[in-house]
PDB file of C-alpha atoms in Angstrom:
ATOM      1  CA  UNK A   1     -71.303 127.583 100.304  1.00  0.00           C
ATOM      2  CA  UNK A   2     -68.453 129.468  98.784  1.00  0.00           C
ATOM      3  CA  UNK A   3     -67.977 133.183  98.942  1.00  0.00           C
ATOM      4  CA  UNK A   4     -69.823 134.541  95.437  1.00  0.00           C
ATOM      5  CA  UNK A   5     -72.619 132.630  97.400  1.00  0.00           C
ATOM      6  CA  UNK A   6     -72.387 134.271 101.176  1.00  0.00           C
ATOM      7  CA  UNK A   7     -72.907 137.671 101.699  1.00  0.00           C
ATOM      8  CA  UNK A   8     -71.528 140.276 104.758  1.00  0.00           C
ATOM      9  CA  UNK A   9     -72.679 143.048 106.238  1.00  0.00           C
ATOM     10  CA  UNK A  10     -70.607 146.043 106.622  1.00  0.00           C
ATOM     11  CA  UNK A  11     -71.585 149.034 108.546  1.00  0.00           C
ATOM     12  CA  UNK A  12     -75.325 146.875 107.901  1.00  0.00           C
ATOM     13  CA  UNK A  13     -74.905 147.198 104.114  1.00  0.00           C
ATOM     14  CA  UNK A  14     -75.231 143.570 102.614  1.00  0.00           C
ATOM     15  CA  UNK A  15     -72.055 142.994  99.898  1.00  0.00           C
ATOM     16  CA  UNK A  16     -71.032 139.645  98.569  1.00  0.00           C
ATOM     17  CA  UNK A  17     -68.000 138.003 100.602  1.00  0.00           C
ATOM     18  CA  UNK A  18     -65.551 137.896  97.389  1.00  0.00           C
ATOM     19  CA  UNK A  19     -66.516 141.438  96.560  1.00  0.00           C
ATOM     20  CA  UNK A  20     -63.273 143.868  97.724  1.00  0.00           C
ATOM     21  CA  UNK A  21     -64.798 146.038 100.832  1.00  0.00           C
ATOM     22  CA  UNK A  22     -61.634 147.481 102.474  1.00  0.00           C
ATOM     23  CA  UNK A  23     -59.185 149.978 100.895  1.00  0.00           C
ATOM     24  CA  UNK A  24     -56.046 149.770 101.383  1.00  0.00           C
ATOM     25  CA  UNK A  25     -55.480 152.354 103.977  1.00  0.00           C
ATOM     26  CA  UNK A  26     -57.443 150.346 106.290  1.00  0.00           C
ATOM     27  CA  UNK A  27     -56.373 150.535 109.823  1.00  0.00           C
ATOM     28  CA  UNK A  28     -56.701 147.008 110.311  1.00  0.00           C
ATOM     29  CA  UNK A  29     -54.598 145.622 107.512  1.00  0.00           C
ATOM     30  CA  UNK A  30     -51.683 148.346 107.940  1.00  0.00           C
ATOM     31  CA  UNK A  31     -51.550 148.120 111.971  1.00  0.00           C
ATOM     32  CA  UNK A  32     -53.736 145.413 113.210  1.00  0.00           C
ATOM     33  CA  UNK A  33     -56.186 148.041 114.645  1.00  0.00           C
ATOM     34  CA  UNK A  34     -59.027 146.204 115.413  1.00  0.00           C
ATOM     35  CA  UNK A  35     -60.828 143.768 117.573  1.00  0.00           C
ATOM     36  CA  UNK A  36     -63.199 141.128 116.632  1.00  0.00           C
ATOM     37  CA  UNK A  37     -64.947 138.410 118.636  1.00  0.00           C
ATOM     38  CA  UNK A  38     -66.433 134.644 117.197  1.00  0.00           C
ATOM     39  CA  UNK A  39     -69.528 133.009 118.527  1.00  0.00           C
ATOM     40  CA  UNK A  40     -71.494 130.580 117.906  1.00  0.00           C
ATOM     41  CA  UNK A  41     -75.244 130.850 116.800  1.00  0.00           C
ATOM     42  CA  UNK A  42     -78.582 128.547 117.728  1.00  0.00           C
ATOM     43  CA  UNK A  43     -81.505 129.672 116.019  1.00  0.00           C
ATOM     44  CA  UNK A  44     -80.833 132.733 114.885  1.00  0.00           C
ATOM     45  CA  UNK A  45     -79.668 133.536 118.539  1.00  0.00           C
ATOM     46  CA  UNK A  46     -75.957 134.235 119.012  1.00  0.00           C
ATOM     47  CA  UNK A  47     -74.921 132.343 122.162  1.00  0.00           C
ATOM     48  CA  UNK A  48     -73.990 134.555 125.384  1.00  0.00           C
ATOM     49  CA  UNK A  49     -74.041 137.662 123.269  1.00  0.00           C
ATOM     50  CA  UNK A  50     -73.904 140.086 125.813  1.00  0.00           C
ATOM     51  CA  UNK A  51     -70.934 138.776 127.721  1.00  0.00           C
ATOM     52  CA  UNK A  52     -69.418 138.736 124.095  1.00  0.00           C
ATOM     53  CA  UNK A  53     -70.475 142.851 123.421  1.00  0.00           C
ATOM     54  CA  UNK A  54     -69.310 143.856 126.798  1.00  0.00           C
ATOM     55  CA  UNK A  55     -66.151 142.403 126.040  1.00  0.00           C
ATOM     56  CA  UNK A  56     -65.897 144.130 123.200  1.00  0.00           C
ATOM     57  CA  UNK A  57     -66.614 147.433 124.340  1.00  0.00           C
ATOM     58  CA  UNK A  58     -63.866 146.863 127.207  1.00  0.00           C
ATOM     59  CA  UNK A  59     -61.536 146.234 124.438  1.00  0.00           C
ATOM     60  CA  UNK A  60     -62.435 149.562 122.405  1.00  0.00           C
ATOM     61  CA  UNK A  61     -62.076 151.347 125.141  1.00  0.00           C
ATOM     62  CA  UNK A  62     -58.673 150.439 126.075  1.00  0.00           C
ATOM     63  CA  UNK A  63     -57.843 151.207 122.554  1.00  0.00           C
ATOM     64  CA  UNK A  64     -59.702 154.580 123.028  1.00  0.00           C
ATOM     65  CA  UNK A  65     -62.011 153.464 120.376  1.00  0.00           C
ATOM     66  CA  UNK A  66     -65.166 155.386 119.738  1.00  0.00           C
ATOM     67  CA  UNK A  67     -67.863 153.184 121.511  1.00  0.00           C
ATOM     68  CA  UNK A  68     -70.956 155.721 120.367  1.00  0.00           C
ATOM     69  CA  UNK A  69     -69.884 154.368 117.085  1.00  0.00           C
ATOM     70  CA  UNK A  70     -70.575 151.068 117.604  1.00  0.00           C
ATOM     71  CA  UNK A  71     -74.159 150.106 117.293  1.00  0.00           C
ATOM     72  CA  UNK A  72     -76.005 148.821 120.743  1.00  0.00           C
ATOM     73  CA  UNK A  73     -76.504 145.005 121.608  1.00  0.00           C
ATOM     74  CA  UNK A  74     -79.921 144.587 120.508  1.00  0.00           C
ATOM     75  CA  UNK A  75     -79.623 146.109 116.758  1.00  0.00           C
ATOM     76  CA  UNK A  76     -75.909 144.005 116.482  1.00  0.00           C
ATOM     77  CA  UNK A  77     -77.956 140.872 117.089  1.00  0.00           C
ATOM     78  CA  UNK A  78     -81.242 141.962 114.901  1.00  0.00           C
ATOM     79  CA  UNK A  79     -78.124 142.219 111.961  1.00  0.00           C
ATOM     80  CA  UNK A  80     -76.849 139.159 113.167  1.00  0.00           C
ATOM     81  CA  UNK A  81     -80.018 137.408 112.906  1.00  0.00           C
ATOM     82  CA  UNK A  82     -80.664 138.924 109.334  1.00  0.00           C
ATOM     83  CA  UNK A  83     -77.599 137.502 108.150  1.00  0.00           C
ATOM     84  CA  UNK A  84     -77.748 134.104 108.707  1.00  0.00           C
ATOM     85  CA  UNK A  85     -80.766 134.251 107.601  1.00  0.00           C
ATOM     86  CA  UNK A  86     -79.625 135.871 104.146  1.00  0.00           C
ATOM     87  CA  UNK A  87     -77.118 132.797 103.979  1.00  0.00           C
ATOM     88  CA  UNK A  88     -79.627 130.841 104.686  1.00  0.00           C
ATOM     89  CA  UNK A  89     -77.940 128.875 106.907  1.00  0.00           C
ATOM     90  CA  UNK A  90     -80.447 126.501 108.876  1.00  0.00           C
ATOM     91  CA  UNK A  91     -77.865 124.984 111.447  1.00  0.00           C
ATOM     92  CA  UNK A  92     -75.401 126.228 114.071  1.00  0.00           C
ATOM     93  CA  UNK A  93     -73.698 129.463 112.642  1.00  0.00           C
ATOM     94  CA  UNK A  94     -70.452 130.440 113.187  1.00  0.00           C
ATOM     95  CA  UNK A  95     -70.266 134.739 113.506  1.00  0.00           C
ATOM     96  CA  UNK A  96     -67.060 136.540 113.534  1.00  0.00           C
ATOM     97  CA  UNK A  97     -68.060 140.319 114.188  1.00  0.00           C
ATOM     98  CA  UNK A  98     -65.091 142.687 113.341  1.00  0.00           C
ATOM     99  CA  UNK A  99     -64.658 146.574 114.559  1.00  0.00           C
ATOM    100  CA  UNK A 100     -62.306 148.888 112.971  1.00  0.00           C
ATOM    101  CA  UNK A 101     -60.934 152.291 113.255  1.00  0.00           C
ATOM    102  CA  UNK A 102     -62.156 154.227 110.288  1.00  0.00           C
ATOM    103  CA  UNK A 103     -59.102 155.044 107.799  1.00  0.00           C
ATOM    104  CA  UNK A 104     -56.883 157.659 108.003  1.00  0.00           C
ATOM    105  CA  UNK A 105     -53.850 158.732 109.975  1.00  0.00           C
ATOM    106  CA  UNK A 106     -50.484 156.803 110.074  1.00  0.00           C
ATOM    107  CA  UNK A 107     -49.710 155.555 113.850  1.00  0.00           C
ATOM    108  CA  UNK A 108     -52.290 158.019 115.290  1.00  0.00           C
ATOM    109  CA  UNK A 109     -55.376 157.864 113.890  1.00  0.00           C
ATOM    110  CA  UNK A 110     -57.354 160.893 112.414  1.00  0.00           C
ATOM    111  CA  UNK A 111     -60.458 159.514 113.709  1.00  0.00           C
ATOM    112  CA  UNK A 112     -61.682 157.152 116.720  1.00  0.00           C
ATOM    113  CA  UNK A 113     -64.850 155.917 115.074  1.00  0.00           C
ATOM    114  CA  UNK A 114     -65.068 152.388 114.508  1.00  0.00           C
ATOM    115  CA  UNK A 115     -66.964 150.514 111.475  1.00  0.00           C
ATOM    116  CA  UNK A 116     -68.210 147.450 111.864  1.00  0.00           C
ATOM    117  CA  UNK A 117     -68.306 143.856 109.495  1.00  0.00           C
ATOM    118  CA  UNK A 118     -70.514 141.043 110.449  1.00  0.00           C
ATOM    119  CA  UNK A 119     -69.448 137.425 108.499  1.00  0.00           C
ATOM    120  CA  UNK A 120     -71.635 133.900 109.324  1.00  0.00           C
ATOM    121  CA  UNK A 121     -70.569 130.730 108.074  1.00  0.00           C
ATOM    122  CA  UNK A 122     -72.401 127.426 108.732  1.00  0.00           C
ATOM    123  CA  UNK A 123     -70.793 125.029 111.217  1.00  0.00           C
ATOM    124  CA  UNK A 124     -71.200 121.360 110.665  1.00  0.00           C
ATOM    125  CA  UNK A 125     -72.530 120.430 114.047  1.00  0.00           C
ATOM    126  CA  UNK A 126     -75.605 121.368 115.941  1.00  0.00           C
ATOM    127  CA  UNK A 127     -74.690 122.028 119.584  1.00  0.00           C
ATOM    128  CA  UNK A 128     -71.567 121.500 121.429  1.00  0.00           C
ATOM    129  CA  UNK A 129     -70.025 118.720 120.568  1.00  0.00           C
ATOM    130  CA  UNK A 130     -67.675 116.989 122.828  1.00  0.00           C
ATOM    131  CA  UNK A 131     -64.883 115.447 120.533  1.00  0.00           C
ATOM    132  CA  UNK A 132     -64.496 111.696 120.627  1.00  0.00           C
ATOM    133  CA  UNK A 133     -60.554 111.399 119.956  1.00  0.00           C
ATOM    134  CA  UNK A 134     -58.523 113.501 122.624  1.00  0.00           C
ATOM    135  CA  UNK A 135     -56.676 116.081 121.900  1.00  0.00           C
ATOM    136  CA  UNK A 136     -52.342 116.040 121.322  1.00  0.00           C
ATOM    137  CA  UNK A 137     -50.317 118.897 122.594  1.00  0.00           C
ATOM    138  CA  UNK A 138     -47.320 120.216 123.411  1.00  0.00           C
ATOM    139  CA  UNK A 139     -46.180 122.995 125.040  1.00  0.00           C
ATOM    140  CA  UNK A 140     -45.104 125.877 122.948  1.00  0.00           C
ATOM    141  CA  UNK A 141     -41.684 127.426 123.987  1.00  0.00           C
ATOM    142  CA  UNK A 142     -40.291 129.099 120.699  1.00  0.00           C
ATOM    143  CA  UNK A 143     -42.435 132.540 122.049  1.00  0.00           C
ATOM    144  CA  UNK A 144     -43.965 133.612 125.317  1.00  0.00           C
ATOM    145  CA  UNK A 145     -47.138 135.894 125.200  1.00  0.00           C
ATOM    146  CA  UNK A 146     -46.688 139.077 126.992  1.00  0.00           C
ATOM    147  CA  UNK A 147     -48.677 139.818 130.224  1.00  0.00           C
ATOM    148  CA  UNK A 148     -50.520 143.348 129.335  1.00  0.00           C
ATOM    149  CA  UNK A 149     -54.549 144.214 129.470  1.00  0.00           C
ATOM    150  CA  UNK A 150     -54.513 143.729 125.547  1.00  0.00           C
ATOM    151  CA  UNK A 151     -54.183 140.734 125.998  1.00  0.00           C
ATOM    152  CA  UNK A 152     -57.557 139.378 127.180  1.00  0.00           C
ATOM    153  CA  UNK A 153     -58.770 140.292 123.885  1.00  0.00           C
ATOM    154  CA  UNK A 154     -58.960 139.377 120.244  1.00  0.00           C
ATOM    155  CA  UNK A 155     -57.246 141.736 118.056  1.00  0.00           C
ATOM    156  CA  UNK A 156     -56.419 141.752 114.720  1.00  0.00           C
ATOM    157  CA  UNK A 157     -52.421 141.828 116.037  1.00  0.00           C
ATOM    158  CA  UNK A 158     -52.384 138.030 116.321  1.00  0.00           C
ATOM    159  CA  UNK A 159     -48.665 137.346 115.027  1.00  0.00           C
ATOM    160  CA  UNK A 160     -47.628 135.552 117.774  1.00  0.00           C
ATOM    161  CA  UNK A 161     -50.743 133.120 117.501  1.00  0.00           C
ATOM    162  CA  UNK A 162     -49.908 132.546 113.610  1.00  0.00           C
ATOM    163  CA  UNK A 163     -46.544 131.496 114.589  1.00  0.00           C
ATOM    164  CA  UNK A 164     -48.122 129.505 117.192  1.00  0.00           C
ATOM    165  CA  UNK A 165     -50.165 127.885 114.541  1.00  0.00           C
ATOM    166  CA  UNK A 166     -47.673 127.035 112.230  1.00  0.00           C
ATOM    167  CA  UNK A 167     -45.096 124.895 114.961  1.00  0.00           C
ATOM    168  CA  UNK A 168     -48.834 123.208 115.833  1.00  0.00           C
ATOM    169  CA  UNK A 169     -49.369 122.186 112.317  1.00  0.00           C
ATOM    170  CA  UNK A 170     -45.404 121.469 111.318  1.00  0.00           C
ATOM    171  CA  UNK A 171     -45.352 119.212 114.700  1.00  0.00           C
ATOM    172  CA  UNK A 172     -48.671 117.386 114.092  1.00  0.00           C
ATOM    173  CA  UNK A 173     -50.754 118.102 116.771  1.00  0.00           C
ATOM    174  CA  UNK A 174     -54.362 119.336 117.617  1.00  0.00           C
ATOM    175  CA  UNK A 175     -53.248 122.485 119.885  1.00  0.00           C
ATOM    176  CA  UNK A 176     -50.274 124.036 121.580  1.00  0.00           C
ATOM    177  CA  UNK A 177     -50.231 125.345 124.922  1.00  0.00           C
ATOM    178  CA  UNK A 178     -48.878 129.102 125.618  1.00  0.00           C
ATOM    179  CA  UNK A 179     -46.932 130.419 128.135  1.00  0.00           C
ATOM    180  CA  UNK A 180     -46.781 133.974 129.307  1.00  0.00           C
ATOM    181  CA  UNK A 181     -42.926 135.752 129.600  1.00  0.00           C
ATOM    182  CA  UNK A 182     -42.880 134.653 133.124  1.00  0.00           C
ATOM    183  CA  UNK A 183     -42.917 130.793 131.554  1.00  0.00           C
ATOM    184  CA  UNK A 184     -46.093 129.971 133.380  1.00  0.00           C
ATOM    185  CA  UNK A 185     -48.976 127.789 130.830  1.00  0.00           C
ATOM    186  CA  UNK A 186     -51.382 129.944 130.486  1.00  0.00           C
ATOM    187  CA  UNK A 187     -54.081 128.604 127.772  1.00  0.00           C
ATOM    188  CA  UNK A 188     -54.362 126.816 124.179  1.00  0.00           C
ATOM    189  CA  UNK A 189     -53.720 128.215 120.872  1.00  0.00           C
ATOM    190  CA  UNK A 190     -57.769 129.558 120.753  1.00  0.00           C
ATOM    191  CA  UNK A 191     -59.051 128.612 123.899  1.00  0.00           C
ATOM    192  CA  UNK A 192     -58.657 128.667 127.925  1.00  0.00           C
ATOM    193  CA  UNK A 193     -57.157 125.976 129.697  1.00  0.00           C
ATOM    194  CA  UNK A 194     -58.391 124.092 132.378  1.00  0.00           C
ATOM    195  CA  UNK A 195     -56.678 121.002 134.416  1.00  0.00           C
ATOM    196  CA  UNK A 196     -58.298 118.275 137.136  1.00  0.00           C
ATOM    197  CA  UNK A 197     -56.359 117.445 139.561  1.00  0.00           C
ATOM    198  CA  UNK A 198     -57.850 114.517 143.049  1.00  0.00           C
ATOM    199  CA  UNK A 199     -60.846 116.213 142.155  1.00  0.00           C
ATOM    200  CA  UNK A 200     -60.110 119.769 142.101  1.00  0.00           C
ATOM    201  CA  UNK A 201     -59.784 122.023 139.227  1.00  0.00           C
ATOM    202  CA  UNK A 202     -57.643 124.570 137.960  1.00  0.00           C
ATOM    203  CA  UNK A 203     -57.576 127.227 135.582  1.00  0.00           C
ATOM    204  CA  UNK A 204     -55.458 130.445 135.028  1.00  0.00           C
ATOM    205  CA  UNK A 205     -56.036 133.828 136.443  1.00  0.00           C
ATOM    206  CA  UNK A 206     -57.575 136.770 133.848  1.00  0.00           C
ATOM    207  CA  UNK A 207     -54.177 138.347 135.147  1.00  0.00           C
ATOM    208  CA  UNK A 208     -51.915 135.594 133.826  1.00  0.00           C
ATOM    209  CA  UNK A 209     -52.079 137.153 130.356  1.00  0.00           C
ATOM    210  CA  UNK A 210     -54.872 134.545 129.033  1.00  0.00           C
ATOM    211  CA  UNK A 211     -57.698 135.460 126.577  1.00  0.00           C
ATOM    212  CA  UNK A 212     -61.008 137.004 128.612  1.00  0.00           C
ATOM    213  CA  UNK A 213     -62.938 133.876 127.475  1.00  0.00           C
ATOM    214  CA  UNK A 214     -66.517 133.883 127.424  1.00  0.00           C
ATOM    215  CA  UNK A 215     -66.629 130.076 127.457  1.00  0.00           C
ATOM    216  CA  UNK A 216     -63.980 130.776 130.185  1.00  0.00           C
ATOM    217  CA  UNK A 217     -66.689 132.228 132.524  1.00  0.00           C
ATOM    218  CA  UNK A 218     -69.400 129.834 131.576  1.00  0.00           C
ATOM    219  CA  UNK A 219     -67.444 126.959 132.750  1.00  0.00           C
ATOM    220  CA  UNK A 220     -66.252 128.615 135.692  1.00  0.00           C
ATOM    221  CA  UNK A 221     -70.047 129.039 136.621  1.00  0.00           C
ATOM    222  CA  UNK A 222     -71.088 125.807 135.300  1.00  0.00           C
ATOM    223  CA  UNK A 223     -68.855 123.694 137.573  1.00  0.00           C
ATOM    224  CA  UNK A 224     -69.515 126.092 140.663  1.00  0.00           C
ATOM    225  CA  UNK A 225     -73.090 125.603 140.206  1.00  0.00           C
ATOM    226  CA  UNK A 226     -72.563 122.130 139.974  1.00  0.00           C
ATOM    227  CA  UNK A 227     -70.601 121.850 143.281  1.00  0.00           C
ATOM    228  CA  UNK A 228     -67.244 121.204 141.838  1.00  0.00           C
ATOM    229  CA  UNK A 229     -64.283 123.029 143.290  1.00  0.00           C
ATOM    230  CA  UNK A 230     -62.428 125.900 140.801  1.00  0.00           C
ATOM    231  CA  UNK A 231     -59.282 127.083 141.540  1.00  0.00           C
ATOM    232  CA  UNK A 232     -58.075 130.277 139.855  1.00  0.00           C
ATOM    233  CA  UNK A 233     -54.402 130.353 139.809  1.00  0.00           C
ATOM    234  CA  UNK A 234     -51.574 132.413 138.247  1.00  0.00           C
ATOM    235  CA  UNK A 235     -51.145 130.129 135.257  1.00  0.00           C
ATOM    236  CA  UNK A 236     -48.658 126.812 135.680  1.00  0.00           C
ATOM    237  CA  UNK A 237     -46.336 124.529 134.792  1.00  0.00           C
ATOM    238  CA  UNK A 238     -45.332 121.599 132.535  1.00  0.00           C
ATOM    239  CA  UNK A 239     -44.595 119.509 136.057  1.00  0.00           C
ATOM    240  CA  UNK A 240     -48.185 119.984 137.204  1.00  0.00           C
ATOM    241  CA  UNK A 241     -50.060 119.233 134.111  1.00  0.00           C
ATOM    242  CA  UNK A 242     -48.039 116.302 133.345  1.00  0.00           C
ATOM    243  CA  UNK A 243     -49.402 115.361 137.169  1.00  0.00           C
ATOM    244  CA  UNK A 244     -52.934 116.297 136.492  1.00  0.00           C
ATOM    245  CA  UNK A 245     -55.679 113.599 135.929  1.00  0.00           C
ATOM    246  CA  UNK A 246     -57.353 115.751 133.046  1.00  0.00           C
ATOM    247  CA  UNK A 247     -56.698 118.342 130.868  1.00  0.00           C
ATOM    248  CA  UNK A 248     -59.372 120.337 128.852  1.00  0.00           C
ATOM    249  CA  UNK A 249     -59.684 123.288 126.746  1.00  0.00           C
ATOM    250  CA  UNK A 250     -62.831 125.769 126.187  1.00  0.00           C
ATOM    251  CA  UNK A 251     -63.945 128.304 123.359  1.00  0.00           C
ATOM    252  CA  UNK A 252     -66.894 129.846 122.377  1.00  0.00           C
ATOM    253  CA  UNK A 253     -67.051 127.958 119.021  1.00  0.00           C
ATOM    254  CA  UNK A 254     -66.555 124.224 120.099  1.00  0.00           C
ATOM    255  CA  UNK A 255     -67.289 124.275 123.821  1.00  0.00           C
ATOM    256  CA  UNK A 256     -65.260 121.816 125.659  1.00  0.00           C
ATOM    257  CA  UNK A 257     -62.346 119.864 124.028  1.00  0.00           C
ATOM    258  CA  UNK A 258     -60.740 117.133 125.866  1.00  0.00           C
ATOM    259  CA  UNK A 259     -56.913 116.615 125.726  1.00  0.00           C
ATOM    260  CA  UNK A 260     -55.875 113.410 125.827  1.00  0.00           C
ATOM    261  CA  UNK A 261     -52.016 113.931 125.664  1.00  0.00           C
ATOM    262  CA  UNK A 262     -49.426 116.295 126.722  1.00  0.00           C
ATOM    263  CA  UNK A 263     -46.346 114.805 124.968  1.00  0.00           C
ATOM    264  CA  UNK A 264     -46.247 111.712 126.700  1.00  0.00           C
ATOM    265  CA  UNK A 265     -48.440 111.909 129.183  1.00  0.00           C
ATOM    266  CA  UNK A 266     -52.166 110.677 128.709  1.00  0.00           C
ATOM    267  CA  UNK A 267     -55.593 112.188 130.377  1.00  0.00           C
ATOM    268  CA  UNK A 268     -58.573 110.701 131.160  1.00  0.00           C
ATOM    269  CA  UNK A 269     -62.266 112.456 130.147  1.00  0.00           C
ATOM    270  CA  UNK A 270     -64.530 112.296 133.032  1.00  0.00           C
ATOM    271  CA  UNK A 271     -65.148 115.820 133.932  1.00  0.00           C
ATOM    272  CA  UNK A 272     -65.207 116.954 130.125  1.00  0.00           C
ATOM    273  CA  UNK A 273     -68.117 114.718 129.469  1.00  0.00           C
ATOM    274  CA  UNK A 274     -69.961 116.055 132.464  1.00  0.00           C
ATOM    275  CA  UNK A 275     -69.097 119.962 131.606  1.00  0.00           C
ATOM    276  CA  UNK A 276     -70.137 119.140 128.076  1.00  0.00           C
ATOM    277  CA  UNK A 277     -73.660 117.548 129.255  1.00  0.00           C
ATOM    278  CA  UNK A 278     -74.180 121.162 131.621  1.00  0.00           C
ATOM    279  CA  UNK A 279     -72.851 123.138 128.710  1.00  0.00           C
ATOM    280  CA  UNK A 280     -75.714 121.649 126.354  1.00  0.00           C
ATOM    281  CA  UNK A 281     -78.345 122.041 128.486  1.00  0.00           C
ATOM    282  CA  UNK A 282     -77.311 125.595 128.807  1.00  0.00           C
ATOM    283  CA  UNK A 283     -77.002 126.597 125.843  1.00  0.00           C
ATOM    284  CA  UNK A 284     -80.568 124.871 124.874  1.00  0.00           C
ATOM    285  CA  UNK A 285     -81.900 126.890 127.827  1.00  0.00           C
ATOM    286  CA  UNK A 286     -80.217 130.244 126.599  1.00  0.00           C
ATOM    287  CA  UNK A 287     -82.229 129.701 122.958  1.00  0.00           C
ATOM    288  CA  UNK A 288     -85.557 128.809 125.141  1.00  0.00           C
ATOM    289  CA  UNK A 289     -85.531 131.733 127.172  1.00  0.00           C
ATOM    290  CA  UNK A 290     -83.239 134.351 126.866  1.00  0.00           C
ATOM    291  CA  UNK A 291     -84.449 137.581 128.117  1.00  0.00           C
ATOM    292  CA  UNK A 292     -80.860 139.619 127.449  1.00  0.00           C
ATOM    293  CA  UNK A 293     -81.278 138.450 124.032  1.00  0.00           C
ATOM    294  CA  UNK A 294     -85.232 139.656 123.359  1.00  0.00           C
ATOM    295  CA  UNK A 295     -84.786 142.878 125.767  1.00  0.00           C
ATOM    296  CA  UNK A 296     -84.169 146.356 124.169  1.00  0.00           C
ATOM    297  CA  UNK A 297     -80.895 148.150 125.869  1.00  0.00           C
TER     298      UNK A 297
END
């Protein structure tokens, strides 16, 4: 489907996804101000949607953002719902769902109200797919992401990740790891990181300057549920990955992906496939019965 085919919806007004919707005073494009989170959507239902709106709401009000603005949980997801089925995608969906401050001002804004943009875009898998080739990364050094509350969002200030992109893609590799400015591996280029190590396993610390992943905390529930043994740990290094037994990353898009090299080094995939297995049956139980996702606010 290309984009005179799919349509958005902006402040819940349907418009064509080639059609020009912003001016060019918007706040986002001139100073990054904005926040947006991507999830992934199972029949009609976007997956862990409220862990995803709370999130956002954190995030607007750090940025003093006009939350009242924002419409609740239960109408986002009705709009949600409505567009994919507009699209009429019949698979997985992937949502990206956008909120801006309304135009006006220079660095202070005239206003604190937010509007909103909903896009959907069909994914080529149904569930969570665990990927059969590993994973190559290396550690990315040219830039260390700063330690601050902002942080453990996505906003629409995401130089550092583009530049992050771009030594991924000129070196060859699936994913980069970032560190923070006190050097310490933190998480992947879009996801959270998480290491196995004689068993045990390891994964940075909110307060390490990683992304507030929702897949984050679903694996961190998953595999404590499950009996397995989480550590939480203020990030780490190059030495103790290169000692681990397994490496694997998390997002709310793809799930689990399973490294299988860290410059030399090579992982195995036994706890991925096991995560991935819990993660699916999850996710199938979310769609089955989700009361968060049928309940009014």
């Amino acid at each position: 489907m290309n984009n005179s085919e799919r349509s958005v919806l902006l402040n819940g007004i349907i418009k064509s996804a080639d059609e020009a919707i912003l001016s060019s005073s918007n706040r986002a494009f001139r100073y990054g101000d904005a926040l947006f989170e991507t999830m992934r959507c199972v029949q009609l239902k976007a997956l862990w949607f409220n862990d995803h709106y709370q999130r956002l709401l954190n995030g607007m009000a750090l940025l003093k953002m006009d939350i009242k603005s924002l419409p609740t949980a239960y109408l986002l997801q009705r709009e949600i719902s409505k567009l994919v089925r507009l699209n009429k995608i019949y698979g997985d969906a992937r949502i990206r769902l956008s909120v801006f401050r309304e135009d006006g001002g220079l660095y202070t804004p005239q206003s604190n109200r937010v509007n909103w943009l909903i896009e959907a875009s069909p994914l080529a898998t149904s569930g969570y797919t665990l990927n059969t080739k590993g994973l190559l990364t290396t550690i990315y050094q040219d830039e260390t992401k700063a330690i601050k509350h902002l942080g453990q969002f996505k906003s629409a200030n995401a130089l550092f990740f583009v530049l992050a992109g771009l030594y991924k893609a000129e070196q060859g590799l699936d994913d980069v790891l970032i560190m923070n400015e006190h050097h310490q591996i933190i998480e992947g280029l879009a996801s959270n990181l998480f290491w196995v190590h004689n068993d045990q396993i390891y994964t940075p610390l909110r307060s390490s300057g990683c992304v507030d992943g929702i897949m984050r905390k679903q694996v961190i529930r998953l595999l404590r549920a499950d009996g397995y043994t989480l550590h939480e740990v203020a990030g780490t290094d190059e030495a103790t990955l290169m000692n681990a037994d397994e490496i694997f990353l998390s997002n709310a898009i793809q799930g689990i992906q399973w490294v299988v090299g860290l410059n030399e080094k090579r992982y195995f995939c036994r706890v991925s496939k096991t995560i991935s297995r819990l993660l699916n049956k999850a996710m199938i139980n979310y769609t089955l019965d989700s009361p968060e996702n049928s309940s009014r606010p």
